[in-house]
Short mmCIF file of C-alpha atoms in Angstrom, two decimals:
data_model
loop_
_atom_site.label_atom_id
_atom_site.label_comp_id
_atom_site.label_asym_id
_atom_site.label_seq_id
_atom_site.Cartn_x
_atom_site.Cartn_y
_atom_site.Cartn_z
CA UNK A 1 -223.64 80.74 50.87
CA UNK A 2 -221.54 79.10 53.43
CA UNK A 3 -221.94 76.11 55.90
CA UNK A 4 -220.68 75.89 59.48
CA UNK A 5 -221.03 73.70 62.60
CA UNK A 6 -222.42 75.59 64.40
CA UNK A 7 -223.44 76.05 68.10
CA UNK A 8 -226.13 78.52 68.32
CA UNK A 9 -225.51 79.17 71.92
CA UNK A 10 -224.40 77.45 75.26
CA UNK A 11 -226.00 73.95 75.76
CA UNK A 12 -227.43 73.60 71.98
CA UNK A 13 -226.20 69.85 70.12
CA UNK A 14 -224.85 72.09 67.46
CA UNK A 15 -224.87 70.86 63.90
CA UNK A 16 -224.31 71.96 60.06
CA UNK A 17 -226.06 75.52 59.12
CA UNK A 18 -225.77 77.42 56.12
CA UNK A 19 -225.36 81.25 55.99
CA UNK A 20 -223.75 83.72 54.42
CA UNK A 21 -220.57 85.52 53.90
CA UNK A 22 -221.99 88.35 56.23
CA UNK A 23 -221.78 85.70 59.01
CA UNK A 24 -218.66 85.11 59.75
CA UNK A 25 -216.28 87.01 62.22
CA UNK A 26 -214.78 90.69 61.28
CA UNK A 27 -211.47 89.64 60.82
CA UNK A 28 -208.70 90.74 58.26
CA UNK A 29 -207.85 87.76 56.19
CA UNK A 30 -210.54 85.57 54.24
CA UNK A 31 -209.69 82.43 53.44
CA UNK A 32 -211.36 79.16 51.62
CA UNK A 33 -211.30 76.10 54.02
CA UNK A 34 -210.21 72.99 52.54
CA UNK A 35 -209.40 70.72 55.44
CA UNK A 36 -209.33 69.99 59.47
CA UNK A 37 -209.18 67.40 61.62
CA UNK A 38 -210.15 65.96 65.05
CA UNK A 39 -208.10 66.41 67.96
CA UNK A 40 -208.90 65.47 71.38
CA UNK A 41 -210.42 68.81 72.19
CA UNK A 42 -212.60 69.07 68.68
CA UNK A 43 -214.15 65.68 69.87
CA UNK A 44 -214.83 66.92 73.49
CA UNK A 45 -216.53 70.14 71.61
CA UNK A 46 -218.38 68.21 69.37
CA UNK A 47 -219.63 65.75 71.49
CA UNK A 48 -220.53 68.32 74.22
CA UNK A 49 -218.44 66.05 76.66
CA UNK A 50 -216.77 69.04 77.88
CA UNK A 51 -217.68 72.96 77.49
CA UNK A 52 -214.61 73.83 75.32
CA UNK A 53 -217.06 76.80 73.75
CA UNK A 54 -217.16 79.49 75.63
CA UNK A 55 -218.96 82.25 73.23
CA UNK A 56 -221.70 81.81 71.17
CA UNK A 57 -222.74 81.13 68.35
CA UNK A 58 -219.25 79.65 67.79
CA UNK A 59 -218.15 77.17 64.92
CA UNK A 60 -215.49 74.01 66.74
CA UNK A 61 -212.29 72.99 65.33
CA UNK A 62 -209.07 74.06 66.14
CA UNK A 63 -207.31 73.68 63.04
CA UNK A 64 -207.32 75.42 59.58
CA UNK A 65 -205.62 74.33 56.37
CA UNK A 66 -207.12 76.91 53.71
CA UNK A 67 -206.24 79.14 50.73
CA UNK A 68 -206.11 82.47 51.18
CA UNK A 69 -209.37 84.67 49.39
CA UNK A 70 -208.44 88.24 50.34
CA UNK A 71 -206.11 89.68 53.00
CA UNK A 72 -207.27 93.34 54.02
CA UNK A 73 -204.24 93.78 55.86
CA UNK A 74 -201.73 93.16 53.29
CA UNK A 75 -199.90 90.21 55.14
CA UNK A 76 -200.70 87.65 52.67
CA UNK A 77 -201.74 87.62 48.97
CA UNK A 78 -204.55 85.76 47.30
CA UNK A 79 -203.84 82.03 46.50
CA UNK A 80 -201.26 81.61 49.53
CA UNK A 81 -201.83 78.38 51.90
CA UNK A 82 -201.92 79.01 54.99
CA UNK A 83 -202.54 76.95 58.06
CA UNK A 84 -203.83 78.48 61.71
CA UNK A 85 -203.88 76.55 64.73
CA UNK A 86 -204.43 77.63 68.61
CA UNK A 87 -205.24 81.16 69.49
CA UNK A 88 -208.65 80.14 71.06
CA UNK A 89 -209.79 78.57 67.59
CA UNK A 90 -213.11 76.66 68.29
CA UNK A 91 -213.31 78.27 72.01
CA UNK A 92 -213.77 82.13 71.35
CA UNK A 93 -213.09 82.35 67.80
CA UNK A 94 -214.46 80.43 65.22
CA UNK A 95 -212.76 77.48 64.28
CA UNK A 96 -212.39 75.48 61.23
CA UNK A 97 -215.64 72.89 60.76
CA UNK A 98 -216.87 75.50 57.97
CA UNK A 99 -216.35 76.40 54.35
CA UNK A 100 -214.66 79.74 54.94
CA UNK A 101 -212.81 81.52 57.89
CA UNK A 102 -211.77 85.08 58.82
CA UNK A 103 -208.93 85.38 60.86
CA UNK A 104 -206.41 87.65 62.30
CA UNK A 105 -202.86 87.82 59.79
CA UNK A 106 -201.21 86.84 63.12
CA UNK A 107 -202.66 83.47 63.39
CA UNK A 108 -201.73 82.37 60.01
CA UNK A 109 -198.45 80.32 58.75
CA UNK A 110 -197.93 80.74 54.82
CA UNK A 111 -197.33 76.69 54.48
CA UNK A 112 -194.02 75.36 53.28
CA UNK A 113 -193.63 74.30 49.67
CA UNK A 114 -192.67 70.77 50.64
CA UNK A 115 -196.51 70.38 52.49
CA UNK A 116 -199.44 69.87 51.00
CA UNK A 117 -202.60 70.73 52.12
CA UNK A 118 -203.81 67.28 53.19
CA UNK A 119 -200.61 66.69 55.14
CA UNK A 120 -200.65 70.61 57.21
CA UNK A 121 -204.13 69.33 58.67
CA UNK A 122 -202.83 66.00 59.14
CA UNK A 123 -200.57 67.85 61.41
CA UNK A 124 -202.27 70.36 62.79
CA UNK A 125 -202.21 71.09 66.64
CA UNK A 126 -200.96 68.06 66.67
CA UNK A 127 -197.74 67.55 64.71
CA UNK A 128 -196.73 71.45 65.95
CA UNK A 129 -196.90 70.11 69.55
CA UNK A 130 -195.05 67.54 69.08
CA UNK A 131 -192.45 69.53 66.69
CA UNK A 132 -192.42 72.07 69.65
CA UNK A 133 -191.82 69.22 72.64
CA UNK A 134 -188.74 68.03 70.44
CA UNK A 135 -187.15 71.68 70.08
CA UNK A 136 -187.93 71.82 73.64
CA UNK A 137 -185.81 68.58 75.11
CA UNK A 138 -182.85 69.84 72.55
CA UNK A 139 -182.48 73.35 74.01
CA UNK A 140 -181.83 71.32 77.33
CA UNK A 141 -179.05 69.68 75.47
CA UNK A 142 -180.29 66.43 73.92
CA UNK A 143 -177.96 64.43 72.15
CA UNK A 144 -178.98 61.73 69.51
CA UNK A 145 -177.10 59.11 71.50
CA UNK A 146 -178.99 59.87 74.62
CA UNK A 147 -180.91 57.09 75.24
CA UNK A 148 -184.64 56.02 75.17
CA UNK A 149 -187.16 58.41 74.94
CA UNK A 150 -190.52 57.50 76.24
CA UNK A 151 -193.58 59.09 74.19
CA UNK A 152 -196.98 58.65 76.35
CA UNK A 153 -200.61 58.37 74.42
CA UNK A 154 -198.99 56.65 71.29
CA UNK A 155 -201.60 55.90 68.99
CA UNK A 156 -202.95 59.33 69.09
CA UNK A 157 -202.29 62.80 66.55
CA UNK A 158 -199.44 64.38 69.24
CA UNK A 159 -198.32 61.01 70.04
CA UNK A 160 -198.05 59.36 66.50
CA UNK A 161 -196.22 62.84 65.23
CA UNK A 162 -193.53 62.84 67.95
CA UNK A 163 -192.56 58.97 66.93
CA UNK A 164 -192.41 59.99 63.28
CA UNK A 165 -190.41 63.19 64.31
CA UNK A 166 -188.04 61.44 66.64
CA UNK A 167 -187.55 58.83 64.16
CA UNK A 168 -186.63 60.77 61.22
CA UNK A 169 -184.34 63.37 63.62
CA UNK A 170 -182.31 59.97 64.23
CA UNK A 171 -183.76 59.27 67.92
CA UNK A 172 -184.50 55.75 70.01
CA UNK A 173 -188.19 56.31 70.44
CA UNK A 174 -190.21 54.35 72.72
CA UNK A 175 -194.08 54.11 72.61
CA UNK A 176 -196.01 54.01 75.80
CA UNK A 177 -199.83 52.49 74.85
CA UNK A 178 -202.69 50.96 76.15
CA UNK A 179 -203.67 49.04 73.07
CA UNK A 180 -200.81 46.60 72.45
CA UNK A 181 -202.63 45.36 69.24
CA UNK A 182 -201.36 48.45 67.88
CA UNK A 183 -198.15 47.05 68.20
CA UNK A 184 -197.75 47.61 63.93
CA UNK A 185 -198.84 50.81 63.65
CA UNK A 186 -196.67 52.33 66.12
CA UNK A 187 -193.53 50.68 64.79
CA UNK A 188 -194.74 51.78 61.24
CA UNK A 189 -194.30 55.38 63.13
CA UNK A 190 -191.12 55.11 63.69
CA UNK A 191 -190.86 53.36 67.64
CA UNK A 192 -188.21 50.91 68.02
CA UNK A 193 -189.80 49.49 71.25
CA UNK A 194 -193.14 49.26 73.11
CA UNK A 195 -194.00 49.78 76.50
CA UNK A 196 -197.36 48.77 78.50
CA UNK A 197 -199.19 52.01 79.84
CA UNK A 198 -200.52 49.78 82.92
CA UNK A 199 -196.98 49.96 84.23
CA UNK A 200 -197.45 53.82 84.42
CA UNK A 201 -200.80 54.16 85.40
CA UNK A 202 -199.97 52.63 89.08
CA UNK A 203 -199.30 54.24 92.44
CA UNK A 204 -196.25 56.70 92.41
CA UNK A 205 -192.88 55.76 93.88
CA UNK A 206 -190.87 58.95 94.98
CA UNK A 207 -187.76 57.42 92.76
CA UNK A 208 -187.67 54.08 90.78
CA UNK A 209 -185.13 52.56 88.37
CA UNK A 210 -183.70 54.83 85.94
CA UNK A 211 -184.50 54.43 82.43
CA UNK A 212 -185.57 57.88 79.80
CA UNK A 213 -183.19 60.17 78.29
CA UNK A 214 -186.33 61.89 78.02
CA UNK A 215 -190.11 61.78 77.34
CA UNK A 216 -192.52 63.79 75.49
CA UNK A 217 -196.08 63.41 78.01
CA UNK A 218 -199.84 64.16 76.54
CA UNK A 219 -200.89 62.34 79.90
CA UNK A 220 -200.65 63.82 83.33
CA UNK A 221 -201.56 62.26 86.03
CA UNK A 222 -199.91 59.37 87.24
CA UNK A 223 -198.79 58.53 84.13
CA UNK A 224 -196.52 61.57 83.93
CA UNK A 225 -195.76 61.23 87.49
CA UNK A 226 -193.80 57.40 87.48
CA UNK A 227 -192.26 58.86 83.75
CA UNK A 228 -190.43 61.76 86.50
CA UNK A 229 -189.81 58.58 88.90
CA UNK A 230 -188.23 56.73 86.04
CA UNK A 231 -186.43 58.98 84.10
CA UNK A 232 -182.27 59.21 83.89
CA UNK A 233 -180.05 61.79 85.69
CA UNK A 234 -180.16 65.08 84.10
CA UNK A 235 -183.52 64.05 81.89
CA UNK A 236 -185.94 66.28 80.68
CA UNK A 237 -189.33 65.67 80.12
CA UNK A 238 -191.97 67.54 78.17
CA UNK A 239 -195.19 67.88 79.38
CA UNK A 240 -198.46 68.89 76.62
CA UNK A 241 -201.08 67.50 77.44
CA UNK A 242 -203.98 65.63 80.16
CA UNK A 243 -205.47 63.25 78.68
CA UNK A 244 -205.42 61.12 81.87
CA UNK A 245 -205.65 63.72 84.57
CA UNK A 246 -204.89 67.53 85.18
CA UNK A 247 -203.48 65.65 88.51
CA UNK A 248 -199.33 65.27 88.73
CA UNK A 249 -199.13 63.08 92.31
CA UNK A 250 -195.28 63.54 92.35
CA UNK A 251 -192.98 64.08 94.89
CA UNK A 252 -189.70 66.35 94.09
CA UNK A 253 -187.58 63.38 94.42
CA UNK A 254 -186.49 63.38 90.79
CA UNK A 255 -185.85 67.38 90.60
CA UNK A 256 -183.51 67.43 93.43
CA UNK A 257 -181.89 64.50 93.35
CA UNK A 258 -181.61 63.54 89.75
CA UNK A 259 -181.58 66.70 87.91
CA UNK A 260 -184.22 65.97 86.23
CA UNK A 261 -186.23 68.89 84.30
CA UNK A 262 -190.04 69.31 83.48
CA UNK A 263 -190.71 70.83 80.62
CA UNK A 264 -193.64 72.54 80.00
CA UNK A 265 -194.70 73.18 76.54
CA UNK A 266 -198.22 75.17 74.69
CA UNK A 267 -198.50 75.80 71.44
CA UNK A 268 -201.73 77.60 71.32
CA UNK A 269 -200.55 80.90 71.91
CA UNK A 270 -196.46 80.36 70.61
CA UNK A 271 -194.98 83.04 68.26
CA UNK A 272 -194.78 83.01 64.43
CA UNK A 273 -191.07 82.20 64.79
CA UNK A 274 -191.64 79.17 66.92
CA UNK A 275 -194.30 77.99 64.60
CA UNK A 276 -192.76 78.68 61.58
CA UNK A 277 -189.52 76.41 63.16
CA UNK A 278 -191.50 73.72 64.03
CA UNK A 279 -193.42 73.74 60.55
CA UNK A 280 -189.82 73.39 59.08
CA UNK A 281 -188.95 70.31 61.32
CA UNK A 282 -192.23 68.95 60.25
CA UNK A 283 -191.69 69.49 56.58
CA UNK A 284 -188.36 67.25 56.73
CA UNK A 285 -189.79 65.18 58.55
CA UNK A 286 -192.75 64.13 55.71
CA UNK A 287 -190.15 64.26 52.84
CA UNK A 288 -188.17 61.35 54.37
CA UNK A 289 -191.24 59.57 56.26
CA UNK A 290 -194.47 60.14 54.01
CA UNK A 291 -198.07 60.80 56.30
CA UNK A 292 -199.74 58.09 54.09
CA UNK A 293 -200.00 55.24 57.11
CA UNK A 294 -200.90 57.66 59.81
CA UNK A 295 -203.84 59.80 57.75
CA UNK A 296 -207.79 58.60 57.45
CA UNK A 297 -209.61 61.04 55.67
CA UNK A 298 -212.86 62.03 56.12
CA UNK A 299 -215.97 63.86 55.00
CA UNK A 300 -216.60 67.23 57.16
CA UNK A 301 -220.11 65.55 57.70
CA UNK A 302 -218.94 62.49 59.43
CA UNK A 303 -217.46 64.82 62.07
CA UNK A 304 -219.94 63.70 64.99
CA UNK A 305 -218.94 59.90 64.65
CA UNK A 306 -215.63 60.49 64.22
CA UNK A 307 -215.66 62.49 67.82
CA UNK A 308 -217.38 59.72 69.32
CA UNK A 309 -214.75 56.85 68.21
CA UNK A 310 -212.26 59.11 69.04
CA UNK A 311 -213.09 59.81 72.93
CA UNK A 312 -213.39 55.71 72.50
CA UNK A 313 -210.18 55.38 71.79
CA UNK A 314 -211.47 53.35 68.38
CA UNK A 315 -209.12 55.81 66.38
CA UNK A 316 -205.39 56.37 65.87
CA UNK A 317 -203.19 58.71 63.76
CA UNK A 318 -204.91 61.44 62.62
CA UNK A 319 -208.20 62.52 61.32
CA UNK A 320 -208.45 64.53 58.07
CA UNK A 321 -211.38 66.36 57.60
CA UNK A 322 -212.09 67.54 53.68
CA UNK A 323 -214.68 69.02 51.79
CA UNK A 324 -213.88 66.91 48.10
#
């Protein structure tokens, strides 16, 4: 037998079942779930604060950290980790609040060596975002001397990643936040200075005083609108998320007359290749700058209150989810 959160079909609370092997999807690759997490989206699922389901029955949770059972497709070989993120996880496949998985071969990342299991959930969505936003700015030419670059949504899973990435790449990292009592935590991440989010989260100015090299955005909104207003000639900016608003109330004042680039950036449907990359840069990353200070791990059954204090904003870092 197997348990699952499961939504048994569009409007139901959803909660812990236990079935069988027979349940779960027809998919290639069987592998043993040992952790998640909780991203922003996981705790709108859970919560039913937004529809993020959109078949049924369907098991939340967009990330997978597991060890591979049996591969019918000969991609992978019993006892690999693996790790599978995006790809409609939690939306129109089944996700990863559950003891096992099938999944398409495609999905998968074999995990590196230098990873453990604990730290590729810890990650997640999350860390490959941010891992992707950074590869992003430096194929529009960003040089470690460039300047300050602003990070939006601090305290949170993309947010804390792309300090600890900037950081340990050797970049000034700046951490935009709403919860200044954070302040320790976000330094312990790797920011060298902190910035009030109430100065972005006013009215727009077409162009304001020059300040980012770049930005990495989980935002929208206004927010990402005065980072445009305020960032350097020839800037780039990438943009991942909307936590704040779908919304960007922007003029093209900074395109045209500053050069500045907007960078768009998913990594729900991104290649193998690009994954694989970013896992690397994450890798390095955790052999100089341990996860310890940014992971709280939890018990697959606290899921629901962990969703709630999340859309709270009463969490920070990431959220482990584990079944020992």
């Amino acid at each position: 037998m197997h348990k699952s959160w499961i939504f048994k079909e569009k409007g139901d609370a959803g909660g812990w079942v236990e079935h069988s092997e027979n349940d779960l999807p027809n998919e290639p690759v069987l592998i043993d779930v040992v952790h998640s997490a909780i991203n922003y989206k996981d705790a709108l699922s859970i919560t039913r604060a937004a529809p993020i389901s959109r078949k049924f029955p369907m098991v939340p949770g967009v990330d997978i950290v597991g060890v591979v059972k049996e591969d019918m497709s000969g991609t992978f070989k019993a006892g690999d980790r693996v790790v599978a993120t995006g790809f409609g996880l939690g939306e129109v496949h089944w996700g990863g609040y559950t003891t096992a998985a099938r999944l398409k071969p495609e999905w998968l990342v074999k995990l590196p060596h230098g990873i453990s299991n604990r730290d590729a959930a810890a990650a997640g969505t999350a860390g490959l975002t941010a891992a992707m936003c950074i590869e992003a700015l430096e194929n529009y030419g960003l040089p470690l001397e460039s300047g300050e670059i602003v990070v939006s949504g601090a305290t949170g899973g993309v947010g804390s990643f792309a300090l600890r990435l900037l950081d340990t790449a050797g970049y000034h990292a700046v951490a935009m936040t709403g919860r200044p009592e954070e302040k320790a935590y976000l330094l312990a991440q790797g920011a060298k200075d902190i910035v009030a989010r109430s100065e972005f989260d006013q009215d727009v100015r077409p162009l304001a005083k020059e300040r980012w090299a770049a930005g990495i955005d989980v935002a929208g909104g206004k927010i990402l609108a005065n980072i445009l207003s305020t960032t350097r000639y020839g800037g780039s900016i990438a943009a991942c998320g909307l936590a704040a608003s779908m919304e960007l109330p922007a003029s093209v004042a900074p395109f045209i007359l500053r050069g500045v680039n907007l960078l768009g950036v998913d990594s729900v449907l991104a290649s193998r290749e690009k994954r694989e990359k970013a896992w690397k840069r994450i890798e390095a990353a955790i052999a100089i700058h341990p996860l310890d200070d940014m992971v709280y791990q939890h018990k697959f059954e606290d899921v629901t209150q962990l969703a709630e204090d999340l859309l709270a904003s009463k969490s920070k870092g990431r959220i482990v989810l584990g079944w020992h």
